[in-house]
PDB file of C-alpha atoms in Angstrom:
ATOM      1  CA  MET A   1       0.000   0.000   0.000  1.00 60.00           C
ATOM      2  CA  GLY A   2       1.436   3.377  -1.051  1.00 72.00           C
ATOM      3  CA  TRP A   3       1.615   6.396   1.234  1.00 74.00           C
ATOM      4  CA  GLU A   4      -1.176   8.210  -0.619  1.00 77.00           C
ATOM      5  CA  THR A   5      -3.522   5.247  -0.252  1.00 81.00           C
ATOM      6  CA  TRP A   6      -2.522   4.924   3.400  1.00 81.00           C
ATOM      7  CA  ILE A   7      -3.344   8.592   4.083  1.00 85.00           C
ATOM      8  CA  VAL A   8      -6.591   8.492   2.093  1.00 86.00           C
ATOM      9  CA  THR A   9      -7.789   5.413   3.976  1.00 86.00           C
ATOM     10  CA  THR A  10      -6.899   6.949   7.323  1.00 85.00           C
ATOM     11  CA  LEU A  11      -8.725  10.201   6.601  1.00 90.00           C
ATOM     12  CA  SER A  12     -11.730   8.421   5.118  1.00 90.00           C
ATOM     13  CA  ARG A  13     -12.146   6.206   8.192  1.00 89.00           C
ATOM     14  CA  SER A  14     -11.591   9.215  10.458  1.00 89.00           C
ATOM     15  CA  LEU A  15     -14.508  10.919   8.745  1.00 92.00           C
ATOM     16  CA  ALA A  16     -16.747   7.935   9.458  1.00 92.00           C
ATOM     17  CA  TYR A  17     -15.601   7.394  13.049  1.00 92.00           C
ATOM     18  CA  GLY A  18     -15.666  11.108  13.828  1.00 94.00           C
ATOM     19  CA  THR A  19     -19.354  11.443  12.923  1.00 96.00           C
ATOM     20  CA  PRO A  20     -20.829  10.313  16.275  1.00 96.00           C
ATOM     21  CA  LEU A  21     -18.260  12.454  18.084  1.00 96.00           C
ATOM     22  CA  LEU A  22     -19.248  15.441  15.984  1.00 96.00           C
ATOM     23  CA  LEU A  23     -22.975  14.928  16.536  1.00 97.00           C
ATOM     24  CA  GLY A  24     -22.529  14.568  20.283  1.00 97.00           C
ATOM     25  CA  THR A  25     -20.212  17.577  20.477  1.00 96.00           C
ATOM     26  CA  LEU A  26     -22.598  19.827  18.552  1.00 97.00           C
ATOM     27  CA  GLY A  27     -25.405  18.920  20.919  1.00 97.00           C
ATOM     28  CA  GLU A  28     -23.290  19.407  24.036  1.00 96.00           C
ATOM     29  CA  ILE A  29     -22.115  22.801  22.773  1.00 96.00           C
ATOM     30  CA  TYR A  30     -25.725  23.992  22.629  1.00 97.00           C
ATOM     31  CA  ALA A  31     -26.509  22.604  26.085  1.00 96.00           C
ATOM     32  CA  GLU A  32     -23.448  24.214  27.655  1.00 95.00           C
ATOM     33  CA  ARG A  33     -23.934  27.479  25.781  1.00 96.00           C
ATOM     34  CA  SER A  34     -27.251  27.773  27.608  1.00 96.00           C
ATOM     35  CA  GLY A  35     -25.501  27.153  30.929  1.00 95.00           C
ATOM     36  CA  VAL A  36     -26.331  23.468  31.437  1.00 96.00           C
ATOM     37  CA  LEU A  37     -23.471  21.003  31.849  1.00 94.00           C
ATOM     38  CA  ASN A  38     -24.673  17.568  30.784  1.00 94.00           C
ATOM     39  CA  LEU A  39     -22.329  14.748  31.772  1.00 93.00           C
ATOM     40  CA  GLY A  40     -24.979  12.254  30.728  1.00 95.00           C
ATOM     41  CA  VAL A  41     -23.891  12.174  27.071  1.00 96.00           C
ATOM     42  CA  GLU A  42     -22.521   8.642  27.425  1.00 95.00           C
ATOM     43  CA  GLY A  43     -25.844   7.426  28.808  1.00 96.00           C
ATOM     44  CA  MET A  44     -27.865   9.122  26.062  1.00 97.00           C
ATOM     45  CA  MET A  45     -25.580   7.744  23.362  1.00 97.00           C
ATOM     46  CA  ILE A  46     -25.743   4.161  24.597  1.00 97.00           C
ATOM     47  CA  MET A  47     -29.533   4.315  24.905  1.00 97.00           C
ATOM     48  CA  GLY A  48     -29.659   5.693  21.367  1.00 97.00           C
ATOM     49  CA  ALA A  49     -27.445   2.832  20.179  1.00 97.00           C
ATOM     50  CA  TYR A  50     -29.620   0.203  21.863  1.00 97.00           C
ATOM     51  CA  SER A  51     -32.986   1.621  20.805  1.00 97.00           C
ATOM     52  CA  GLY A  52     -31.782   2.352  17.273  1.00 96.00           C
ATOM     53  CA  PHE A  53     -30.454  -1.167  16.790  1.00 96.00           C
ATOM     54  CA  THR A  54     -33.509  -2.958  18.166  1.00 96.00           C
ATOM     55  CA  THR A  55     -35.877  -0.774  16.138  1.00 97.00           C
ATOM     56  CA  ALA A  56     -33.903  -1.327  12.937  1.00 96.00           C
ATOM     57  CA  TYR A  57     -33.752  -5.069  13.636  1.00 96.00           C
ATOM     58  CA  ILE A  58     -37.475  -5.457  14.325  1.00 96.00           C
ATOM     59  CA  THR A  59     -38.740  -3.225  11.512  1.00 95.00           C
ATOM     60  CA  GLY A  60     -35.975  -3.804   8.980  1.00 94.00           C
ATOM     61  CA  ASN A  61     -35.837  -0.013   8.505  1.00 95.00           C
ATOM     62  CA  PRO A  62     -32.469   1.510   9.556  1.00 96.00           C
ATOM     63  CA  TRP A  63     -33.717   5.085   9.133  1.00 96.00           C
ATOM     64  CA  LEU A  64     -36.557   4.404  11.556  1.00 97.00           C
ATOM     65  CA  GLY A  65     -33.880   3.116  13.924  1.00 96.00           C
ATOM     66  CA  ILE A  66     -31.982   6.413  13.689  1.00 97.00           C
ATOM     67  CA  LEU A  67     -35.217   8.340  14.280  1.00 97.00           C
ATOM     68  CA  VAL A  68     -36.109   6.307  17.370  1.00 97.00           C
ATOM     69  CA  ALA A  69     -32.535   6.661  18.662  1.00 97.00           C
ATOM     70  CA  ALA A  70     -32.830  10.448  18.382  1.00 97.00           C
ATOM     71  CA  VAL A  71     -36.217  10.434  20.150  1.00 98.00           C
ATOM     72  CA  VAL A  72     -34.943   8.212  22.971  1.00 97.00           C
ATOM     73  CA  GLY A  73     -31.835  10.367  23.387  1.00 97.00           C
ATOM     74  CA  GLY A  74     -34.051  13.455  23.560  1.00 97.00           C
ATOM     75  CA  ALA A  75     -36.392  11.841  26.083  1.00 97.00           C
ATOM     76  CA  PHE A  76     -33.428  10.844  28.243  1.00 95.00           C
ATOM     77  CA  SER A  77     -32.049  14.368  28.147  1.00 96.00           C
ATOM     78  CA  LEU A  78     -35.322  15.705  29.548  1.00 97.00           C
ATOM     79  CA  ILE A  79     -34.596  13.804  32.774  1.00 96.00           C
ATOM     80  CA  HIS A  80     -31.449  15.867  33.157  1.00 96.00           C
ATOM     81  CA  ALA A  81     -33.296  19.049  32.169  1.00 96.00           C
ATOM     82  CA  PHE A  82     -35.970  18.399  34.790  1.00 97.00           C
ATOM     83  CA  THR A  83     -33.517  17.748  37.612  1.00 96.00           C
ATOM     84  CA  SER A  84     -31.039  20.489  36.761  1.00 94.00           C
ATOM     85  CA  VAL A  85     -33.338  23.240  35.442  1.00 95.00           C
ATOM     86  CA  THR A  86     -36.633  22.696  37.255  1.00 95.00           C
ATOM     87  CA  LEU A  87     -35.378  21.123  40.493  1.00 94.00           C
ATOM     88  CA  LYS A  88     -32.094  23.143  40.472  1.00 92.00           C
ATOM     89  CA  ALA A  89     -30.156  19.978  41.375  1.00 93.00           C
ATOM     90  CA  ASN A  90     -26.398  19.681  41.032  1.00 93.00           C
ATOM     91  CA  GLN A  91     -25.756  19.295  37.305  1.00 93.00           C
ATOM     92  CA  VAL A  92     -22.664  17.148  37.730  1.00 92.00           C
ATOM     93  CA  VAL A  93     -24.481  14.627  39.925  1.00 93.00           C
ATOM     94  CA  SER A  94     -27.525  14.607  37.640  1.00 94.00           C
ATOM     95  CA  GLY A  95     -25.408  14.057  34.511  1.00 94.00           C
ATOM     96  CA  LEU A  96     -23.375  11.265  36.075  1.00 93.00           C
ATOM     97  CA  SER A  97     -26.585   9.595  37.239  1.00 95.00           C
ATOM     98  CA  LEU A  98     -27.965   9.789  33.705  1.00 95.00           C
ATOM     99  CA  THR A  99     -24.876   8.066  32.348  1.00 95.00           C
ATOM    100  CA  MET A 100     -25.074   5.269  34.907  1.00 95.00           C
ATOM    101  CA  LEU A 101     -28.807   4.889  34.237  1.00 96.00           C
ATOM    102  CA  GLY A 102     -28.266   4.633  30.487  1.00 96.00           C
ATOM    103  CA  LEU A 103     -25.452   2.115  30.797  1.00 95.00           C
ATOM    104  CA  GLY A 104     -27.451   0.037  33.249  1.00 96.00           C
ATOM    105  CA  LEU A 105     -30.702   0.000  31.275  1.00 96.00           C
ATOM    106  CA  SER A 106     -29.006  -0.718  27.952  1.00 95.00           C
ATOM    107  CA  GLY A 107     -27.003  -3.536  29.527  1.00 94.00           C
ATOM    108  CA  MET A 108     -30.118  -5.071  31.075  1.00 94.00           C
ATOM    109  CA  PHE A 109     -32.419  -4.779  28.060  1.00 94.00           C
ATOM    110  CA  GLY A 110     -29.611  -5.498  25.586  1.00 92.00           C
ATOM    111  CA  ARG A 111     -29.120  -9.078  26.765  1.00 90.00           C
ATOM    112  CA  GLY A 112     -30.028 -11.456  23.997  1.00 89.00           C
ATOM    113  CA  TRP A 113     -29.491  -8.880  21.250  1.00 92.00           C
ATOM    114  CA  GLU A 114     -25.741  -9.326  20.968  1.00 90.00           C
ATOM    115  CA  GLY A 115     -24.500 -11.204  17.914  1.00 86.00           C
ATOM    116  CA  LYS A 116     -27.622 -10.593  15.851  1.00 89.00           C
ATOM    117  CA  PRO A 117     -26.923  -9.121  12.404  1.00 87.00           C
ATOM    118  CA  LEU A 118     -29.136  -6.311  11.128  1.00 89.00           C
ATOM    119  CA  PRO A 119     -31.283  -7.323   8.147  1.00 86.00           C
ATOM    120  CA  ALA A 120     -30.611  -3.924   6.563  1.00 88.00           C
ATOM    121  CA  THR A 121     -28.275  -1.057   7.312  1.00 91.00           C
ATOM    122  CA  ILE A 122     -27.728   2.428   5.968  1.00 91.00           C
ATOM    123  CA  PRO A 123     -25.934   1.968   2.662  1.00 89.00           C
ATOM    124  CA  LYS A 124     -22.642   3.563   1.811  1.00 90.00           C
ATOM    125  CA  ILE A 125     -22.731   5.726  -1.271  1.00 89.00           C
ATOM    126  CA  THR A 126     -20.327   6.901  -3.922  1.00 89.00           C
ATOM    127  CA  VAL A 127     -21.011  10.302  -5.481  1.00 88.00           C
ATOM    128  CA  PRO A 128     -20.593   9.995  -9.256  1.00 87.00           C
ATOM    129  CA  GLY A 129     -18.017  12.398 -10.649  1.00 86.00           C
ATOM    130  CA  LEU A 130     -16.932  13.871  -7.301  1.00 87.00           C
ATOM    131  CA  SER A 131     -15.448  10.541  -6.189  1.00 86.00           C
ATOM    132  CA  LYS A 132     -12.969  10.845  -9.061  1.00 87.00           C
ATOM    133  CA  ILE A 133     -11.418  14.056  -7.706  1.00 89.00           C
ATOM    134  CA  PRO A 134      -7.780  13.237  -6.965  1.00 86.00           C
ATOM    135  CA  PHE A 135      -7.054  12.625  -3.272  1.00 85.00           C
ATOM    136  CA  LEU A 136     -10.189  14.374  -1.885  1.00 88.00           C
ATOM    137  CA  GLY A 137     -12.680  12.301  -3.896  1.00 88.00           C
ATOM    138  CA  PRO A 138     -12.001   8.942  -2.201  1.00 88.00           C
ATOM    139  CA  ILE A 139     -11.989  10.632   1.224  1.00 88.00           C
ATOM    140  CA  PHE A 140     -15.230  12.588   1.058  1.00 90.00           C
ATOM    141  CA  PHE A 141     -17.289  11.044  -1.729  1.00 91.00           C
ATOM    142  CA  GLU A 142     -16.593   7.318  -1.699  1.00 89.00           C
ATOM    143  CA  GLY A 143     -17.855   4.788   0.817  1.00 88.00           C
ATOM    144  CA  GLN A 144     -19.514   7.273   3.207  1.00 92.00           C
ATOM    145  CA  ASN A 145     -23.197   7.303   4.194  1.00 92.00           C
ATOM    146  CA  LEU A 146     -25.753  10.103   4.356  1.00 95.00           C
ATOM    147  CA  ILE A 147     -25.423  10.613   8.118  1.00 96.00           C
ATOM    148  CA  VAL A 148     -21.764  11.594   7.641  1.00 95.00           C
ATOM    149  CA  TYR A 149     -22.851  14.363   5.269  1.00 95.00           C
ATOM    150  CA  MET A 150     -25.776  15.369   7.490  1.00 96.00           C
ATOM    151  CA  ALA A 151     -23.387  15.832  10.428  1.00 96.00           C
ATOM    152  CA  ILE A 152     -21.063  17.990   8.327  1.00 96.00           C
ATOM    153  CA  LEU A 153     -23.973  20.142   7.098  1.00 97.00           C
ATOM    154  CA  LEU A 154     -25.160  20.635  10.681  1.00 97.00           C
ATOM    155  CA  VAL A 155     -21.909  22.437  11.525  1.00 97.00           C
ATOM    156  CA  PRO A 156     -22.454  25.629   9.452  1.00 97.00           C
ATOM    157  CA  LEU A 157     -26.190  25.551  10.249  1.00 98.00           C
ATOM    158  CA  LEU A 158     -25.712  25.396  14.020  1.00 97.00           C
ATOM    159  CA  TRP A 159     -22.820  27.867  13.861  1.00 97.00           C
ATOM    160  CA  TYR A 160     -24.998  30.342  11.965  1.00 97.00           C
ATOM    161  CA  ILE A 161     -27.890  29.970  14.393  1.00 97.00           C
ATOM    162  CA  LEU A 162     -25.585  30.419  17.395  1.00 96.00           C
ATOM    163  CA  TYR A 163     -23.661  33.467  16.150  1.00 95.00           C
ATOM    164  CA  ARG A 164     -25.815  35.156  13.530  1.00 96.00           C
ATOM    165  CA  THR A 165     -29.400  34.895  14.715  1.00 97.00           C
ATOM    166  CA  ARG A 166     -31.573  36.234  17.516  1.00 96.00           C
ATOM    167  CA  ILE A 167     -32.057  32.677  18.759  1.00 96.00           C
ATOM    168  CA  GLY A 168     -28.308  32.274  19.140  1.00 96.00           C
ATOM    169  CA  ILE A 169     -27.994  35.573  21.014  1.00 96.00           C
ATOM    170  CA  THR A 170     -30.753  34.411  23.356  1.00 96.00           C
ATOM    171  CA  ILE A 171     -29.014  31.081  24.028  1.00 97.00           C
ATOM    172  CA  ARG A 172     -25.653  32.711  24.683  1.00 95.00           C
ATOM    173  CA  SER A 173     -27.121  35.417  26.908  1.00 96.00           C
ATOM    174  CA  VAL A 174     -28.839  32.771  29.040  1.00 96.00           C
ATOM    175  CA  GLY A 175     -25.530  30.937  29.378  1.00 95.00           C
ATOM    176  CA  GLU A 176     -23.611  34.107  30.232  1.00 94.00           C
ATOM    177  CA  ASN A 177     -25.994  35.970  32.502  1.00 94.00           C
ATOM    178  CA  PRO A 178     -29.383  34.357  33.077  1.00 95.00           C
ATOM    179  CA  ALA A 179     -30.535  37.113  35.448  1.00 94.00           C
ATOM    180  CA  THR A 180     -30.045  39.787  32.795  1.00 94.00           C
ATOM    181  CA  ALA A 181     -31.695  37.605  30.167  1.00 94.00           C
ATOM    182  CA  ASP A 182     -34.615  37.067  32.510  1.00 94.00           C
ATOM    183  CA  SER A 183     -34.959  40.814  33.097  1.00 93.00           C
ATOM    184  CA  LEU A 184     -35.240  41.248  29.317  1.00 93.00           C
ATOM    185  CA  GLY A 185     -38.204  38.901  29.219  1.00 93.00           C
ATOM    186  CA  ILE A 186     -36.403  35.727  28.135  1.00 95.00           C
ATOM    187  CA  ASN A 187     -37.749  32.525  29.627  1.00 95.00           C
ATOM    188  CA  VAL A 188     -34.465  31.087  30.941  1.00 96.00           C
ATOM    189  CA  ASP A 189     -35.862  27.675  31.850  1.00 96.00           C
ATOM    190  CA  ARG A 190     -37.483  27.216  28.450  1.00 96.00           C
ATOM    191  CA  VAL A 191     -34.249  28.079  26.607  1.00 97.00           C
ATOM    192  CA  ARG A 192     -32.261  25.676  28.756  1.00 97.00           C
ATOM    193  CA  TYR A 193     -34.814  22.904  28.281  1.00 97.00           C
ATOM    194  CA  MET A 194     -34.673  23.320  24.501  1.00 97.00           C
ATOM    195  CA  CYS A 195     -30.877  23.320  24.377  1.00 97.00           C
ATOM    196  CA  VAL A 196     -30.595  20.235  26.589  1.00 97.00           C
ATOM    197  CA  LEU A 197     -33.193  18.551  24.363  1.00 97.00           C
ATOM    198  CA  ILE A 198     -31.158  19.381  21.234  1.00 97.00           C
ATOM    199  CA  GLY A 199     -28.119  17.881  22.915  1.00 97.00           C
ATOM    200  CA  GLY A 200     -30.038  14.715  23.768  1.00 97.00           C
ATOM    201  CA  VAL A 201     -31.456  14.291  20.271  1.00 98.00           C
ATOM    202  CA  LEU A 202     -28.013  14.600  18.683  1.00 97.00           C
ATOM    203  CA  ALA A 203     -26.409  12.295  21.273  1.00 97.00           C
ATOM    204  CA  GLY A 204     -29.109   9.682  20.657  1.00 97.00           C
ATOM    205  CA  MET A 205     -28.612  10.030  16.915  1.00 97.00           C
ATOM    206  CA  ALA A 206     -24.870   9.555  17.427  1.00 97.00           C
ATOM    207  CA  GLY A 207     -25.527   6.311  19.288  1.00 96.00           C
ATOM    208  CA  GLY A 208     -27.940   5.147  16.596  1.00 96.00           C
ATOM    209  CA  TYR A 209     -25.322   5.838  13.953  1.00 96.00           C
ATOM    210  CA  LEU A 210     -22.887   3.583  15.810  1.00 95.00           C
ATOM    211  CA  SER A 211     -25.192   0.567  16.058  1.00 95.00           C
ATOM    212  CA  VAL A 212     -27.073   0.954  12.778  1.00 95.00           C
ATOM    213  CA  ALA A 213     -24.535   2.384  10.326  1.00 94.00           C
ATOM    214  CA  TYR A 214     -20.928   2.426  11.505  1.00 92.00           C
ATOM    215  CA  ARG A 215     -20.847  -0.974  13.204  1.00 89.00           C
ATOM    216  CA  PRO A 216     -24.272  -2.521  12.482  1.00 92.00           C
ATOM    217  CA  ALA A 217     -24.570  -4.655  15.595  1.00 92.00           C
ATOM    218  CA  TRP A 218     -25.348  -4.293  19.279  1.00 95.00           C
ATOM    219  CA  THR A 219     -22.690  -4.827  21.932  1.00 93.00           C
ATOM    220  CA  GLU A 220     -23.035  -3.863  25.580  1.00 93.00           C
ATOM    221  CA  GLY A 221     -20.999  -0.723  26.270  1.00 91.00           C
ATOM    222  CA  MET A 222     -20.314  -0.210  22.564  1.00 93.00           C
ATOM    223  CA  THR A 223     -20.000   3.576  22.953  1.00 93.00           C
ATOM    224  CA  ALA A 224     -16.770   2.830  24.849  1.00 88.00           C
ATOM    225  CA  GLY A 225     -16.440   6.201  26.548  1.00 87.00           C
ATOM    226  CA  MET A 226     -17.286   8.330  23.515  1.00 91.00           C
ATOM    227  CA  GLY A 227     -19.625  10.425  25.638  1.00 92.00           C
ATOM    228  CA  TRP A 228     -16.717  11.478  27.854  1.00 89.00           C
ATOM    229  CA  ILE A 229     -14.668  12.346  24.794  1.00 90.00           C
ATOM    230  CA  VAL A 230     -17.563  14.546  23.646  1.00 93.00           C
ATOM    231  CA  ILE A 231     -17.361  16.488  26.925  1.00 91.00           C
ATOM    232  CA  ALA A 232     -13.635  17.068  26.352  1.00 87.00           C
ATOM    233  CA  LEU A 233     -14.182  18.016  22.711  1.00 90.00           C
ATOM    234  CA  THR A 234     -16.788  20.605  23.693  1.00 92.00           C
ATOM    235  CA  ILE A 235     -14.149  22.414  25.743  1.00 86.00           C
ATOM    236  CA  PHE A 236     -11.464  21.805  23.121  1.00 84.00           C
ATOM    237  CA  ALA A 237     -13.810  23.451  20.592  1.00 90.00           C
ATOM    238  CA  PHE A 238     -14.198  26.576  22.761  1.00 89.00           C
ATOM    239  CA  TRP A 239     -17.970  25.924  22.588  1.00 93.00           C
ATOM    240  CA  ASN A 240     -17.871  26.702  18.855  1.00 94.00           C
ATOM    241  CA  PRO A 241     -19.473  24.247  16.349  1.00 96.00           C
ATOM    242  CA  ALA A 242     -16.779  24.914  13.722  1.00 95.00           C
ATOM    243  CA  TYR A 243     -13.950  24.032  16.081  1.00 93.00           C
ATOM    244  CA  GLY A 244     -16.031  21.083  17.257  1.00 94.00           C
ATOM    245  CA  MET A 245     -15.788  19.562  13.801  1.00 95.00           C
ATOM    246  CA  LEU A 246     -12.020  19.993  13.816  1.00 92.00           C
ATOM    247  CA  GLY A 247     -11.697  18.346  17.225  1.00 90.00           C
ATOM    248  CA  ALA A 248     -14.009  15.434  16.390  1.00 93.00           C
ATOM    249  CA  TYR A 249     -12.115  14.481  13.243  1.00 92.00           C
ATOM    250  CA  LEU A 250      -8.732  15.025  14.890  1.00 89.00           C
ATOM    251  CA  PHE A 251      -9.645  12.657  17.705  1.00 87.00           C
ATOM    252  CA  ALA A 252     -11.063  10.171  15.191  1.00 89.00           C
ATOM    253  CA  ALA A 253      -7.777  10.259  13.269  1.00 87.00           C
ATOM    254  CA  LEU A 254      -5.840   9.574  16.478  1.00 83.00           C
ATOM    255  CA  TYR A 255      -8.151   6.674  17.243  1.00 82.00           C
ATOM    256  CA  HIS A 256      -7.736   5.195  13.776  1.00 80.00           C
ATOM    257  CA  LEU A 257      -3.970   5.609  13.891  1.00 80.00           C
ATOM    258  CA  SER A 258      -3.912   3.671  17.138  1.00 76.00           C
ATOM    259  CA  PHE A 259      -4.695   0.600  15.034  1.00 75.00           C
ATOM    260  CA  ARG A 260      -2.675   1.380  11.943  1.00 74.00           C
ATOM    261  CA  LEU A 261       0.593   2.159  13.736  1.00 76.00           C
ATOM    262  CA  GLN A 262       0.627  -1.029  15.793  1.00 73.00           C
ATOM    263  CA  PRO A 263       3.378  -2.690  13.682  1.00 73.00           C
ATOM    264  CA  TRP A 264       5.760   0.053  14.818  1.00 76.00           C
ATOM    265  CA  VAL A 265       4.468   1.336  18.176  1.00 73.00           C
ATOM    266  CA  SER A 266       3.207  -0.472  21.269  1.00 75.00           C
ATOM    267  CA  PRO A 267      -0.564  -1.179  20.885  1.00 68.00           C
ATOM    268  CA  GLU A 268      -1.225  -0.295  24.527  1.00 72.00           C
ATOM    269  CA  LEU A 269       0.407   3.090  24.122  1.00 74.00           C
ATOM    270  CA  LEU A 270      -1.461   3.803  20.893  1.00 69.00           C
ATOM    271  CA  LYS A 271      -4.857   2.870  22.330  1.00 68.00           C
ATOM    272  CA  ALA A 272      -4.246   5.175  25.289  1.00 74.00           C
ATOM    273  CA  MET A 273      -3.178   8.044  23.022  1.00 70.00           C
ATOM    274  CA  PRO A 274      -6.616   9.484  22.105  1.00 66.00           C
ATOM    275  CA  TYR A 275      -7.843   9.361  25.697  1.00 71.00           C
ATOM    276  CA  ALA A 276      -4.610  10.837  27.034  1.00 75.00           C
ATOM    277  CA  PHE A 277      -5.069  13.633  24.524  1.00 71.00           C
ATOM    278  CA  ALA A 278      -8.583  14.284  25.834  1.00 68.00           C
ATOM    279  CA  ILE A 279      -7.353  14.387  29.456  1.00 72.00           C
ATOM    280  CA  LEU A 280      -4.578  16.811  28.538  1.00 75.00           C
ATOM    281  CA  VAL A 281      -7.089  19.110  26.872  1.00 70.00           C
ATOM    282  CA  LEU A 282      -9.307  19.078  29.957  1.00 65.00           C
ATOM    283  CA  ILE A 283      -6.390  19.821  32.279  1.00 69.00           C
ATOM    284  CA  PHE A 284      -5.116  22.582  30.041  1.00 66.00           C
ATOM    285  CA  VAL A 285      -8.352  24.478  29.657  1.00 62.00           C
ATOM    286  CA  SER A 286      -9.738  23.900  33.168  1.00 60.00           C
ATOM    287  CA  ARG A 287      -7.458  26.558  34.630  1.00 61.00           C
ATOM    288  CA  GLY A 288      -9.642  29.419  35.788  1.00 55.00           C
ATOM    289  CA  THR A 289      -8.021  32.290  33.907  1.00 56.00           C
ATOM    290  CA  LEU A 290      -7.671  30.334  30.703  1.00 60.00           C
ATOM    291  CA  LYS A 291     -11.264  29.179  30.965  1.00 60.00           C
ATOM    292  CA  LYS A 292     -12.409  32.819  30.869  1.00 60.00           C
ATOM    293  CA  ARG A 293     -10.146  33.671  27.948  1.00 61.00           C
ATOM    294  CA  ILE A 294     -11.416  30.866  25.750  1.00 64.00           C
ATOM    295  CA  GLY A 295     -15.000  31.947  26.250  1.00 71.00           C
ATOM    296  CA  ALA A 296     -16.519  29.419  28.640  1.00 81.00           C
ATOM    297  CA  PRO A 297     -20.147  30.347  29.382  1.00 90.00           C
ATOM    298  CA  ALA A 298     -20.038  32.311  32.637  1.00 90.00           C
ATOM    299  CA  ALA A 299     -23.120  30.630  34.083  1.00 91.00           C
ATOM    300  CA  LEU A 300     -22.142  27.097  33.037  1.00 90.00           C
ATOM    301  CA  SER A 301     -23.396  24.481  35.525  1.00 87.00           C
ATOM    302  CA  LEU A 302     -25.004  27.172  37.699  1.00 90.00           C
ATOM    303  CA  PRO A 303     -28.735  26.715  38.371  1.00 90.00           C
ATOM    304  CA  TYR A 304     -30.790  29.881  38.025  1.00 89.00           C
ATOM    305  CA  THR A 305     -33.534  30.969  40.387  1.00 87.00           C
ATOM    306  CA  ARG A 306     -35.282  34.284  39.802  1.00 80.00           C
ATOM    307  CA  GLY A 307     -34.608  36.808  42.555  1.00 72.00           C
ATOM    308  CA  GLU A 308     -31.571  35.050  44.009  1.00 69.00           C
ATOM    309  CA  GLU A 309     -28.969  36.962  41.970  1.00 59.00           C
TER     310      GLU A 309
END
């Protein structure tokens, strides 16, 4: 295999593997921009993977599986929204509980589903003409599926909404100073509910993509910590959808390289590399002063009660 083929294959697989990371990161960016930290991404993703797979298996319709995965992820996120927004509970505890709940339920209900092949999955497509473009064609337009392109198209859409529309200004103002937003007539709780719901829908869709399209099978714990990587990528992206795409594909490339470089580098070291990278990012940006400089929402993880600020 030549170097060009080696690079093309690596980037092409990174695009596919980075899709669930990108979807989850986009959703978490919206949740955190509104001031809600949701550590339950792993739980929402695994529930999306389980529900998406079982739906696709029973109905034979993989797209229905993706839809159900998104709905289940959204429904799960509302648990976190209720506890953290309505009940003003600690967001860290609520998010961690959601992750444990998702992992537990999917493990319990997923027994008996492992090893069953899907009757139909989302097909990979090749775009006529564009796939012939030297170097870029095989990466972007050959052997990918529609969800990969949908995730990429979501990036400019969500970026535009967040930075160029009144809705985006409302979301960011709630995440920066909910008291001021409230005084201007903005319903803080409603905005936070909607943003957490968006995060849940995208996380569920990410899980569905894993079990229905990327690796069409169900395995207990198949998200393998991707939800935690999403949390790190959200910070790495400076809460910006455009940077989120960069981070998701960079991490995916590191993950893919951990397999391809095994003939030359220790497999254990390579497998730890992507996760070590995520931990380093978290340590680096968690410093108080730096956190302010990179634009962390000022009211992130802080519950809001009218009249208390």
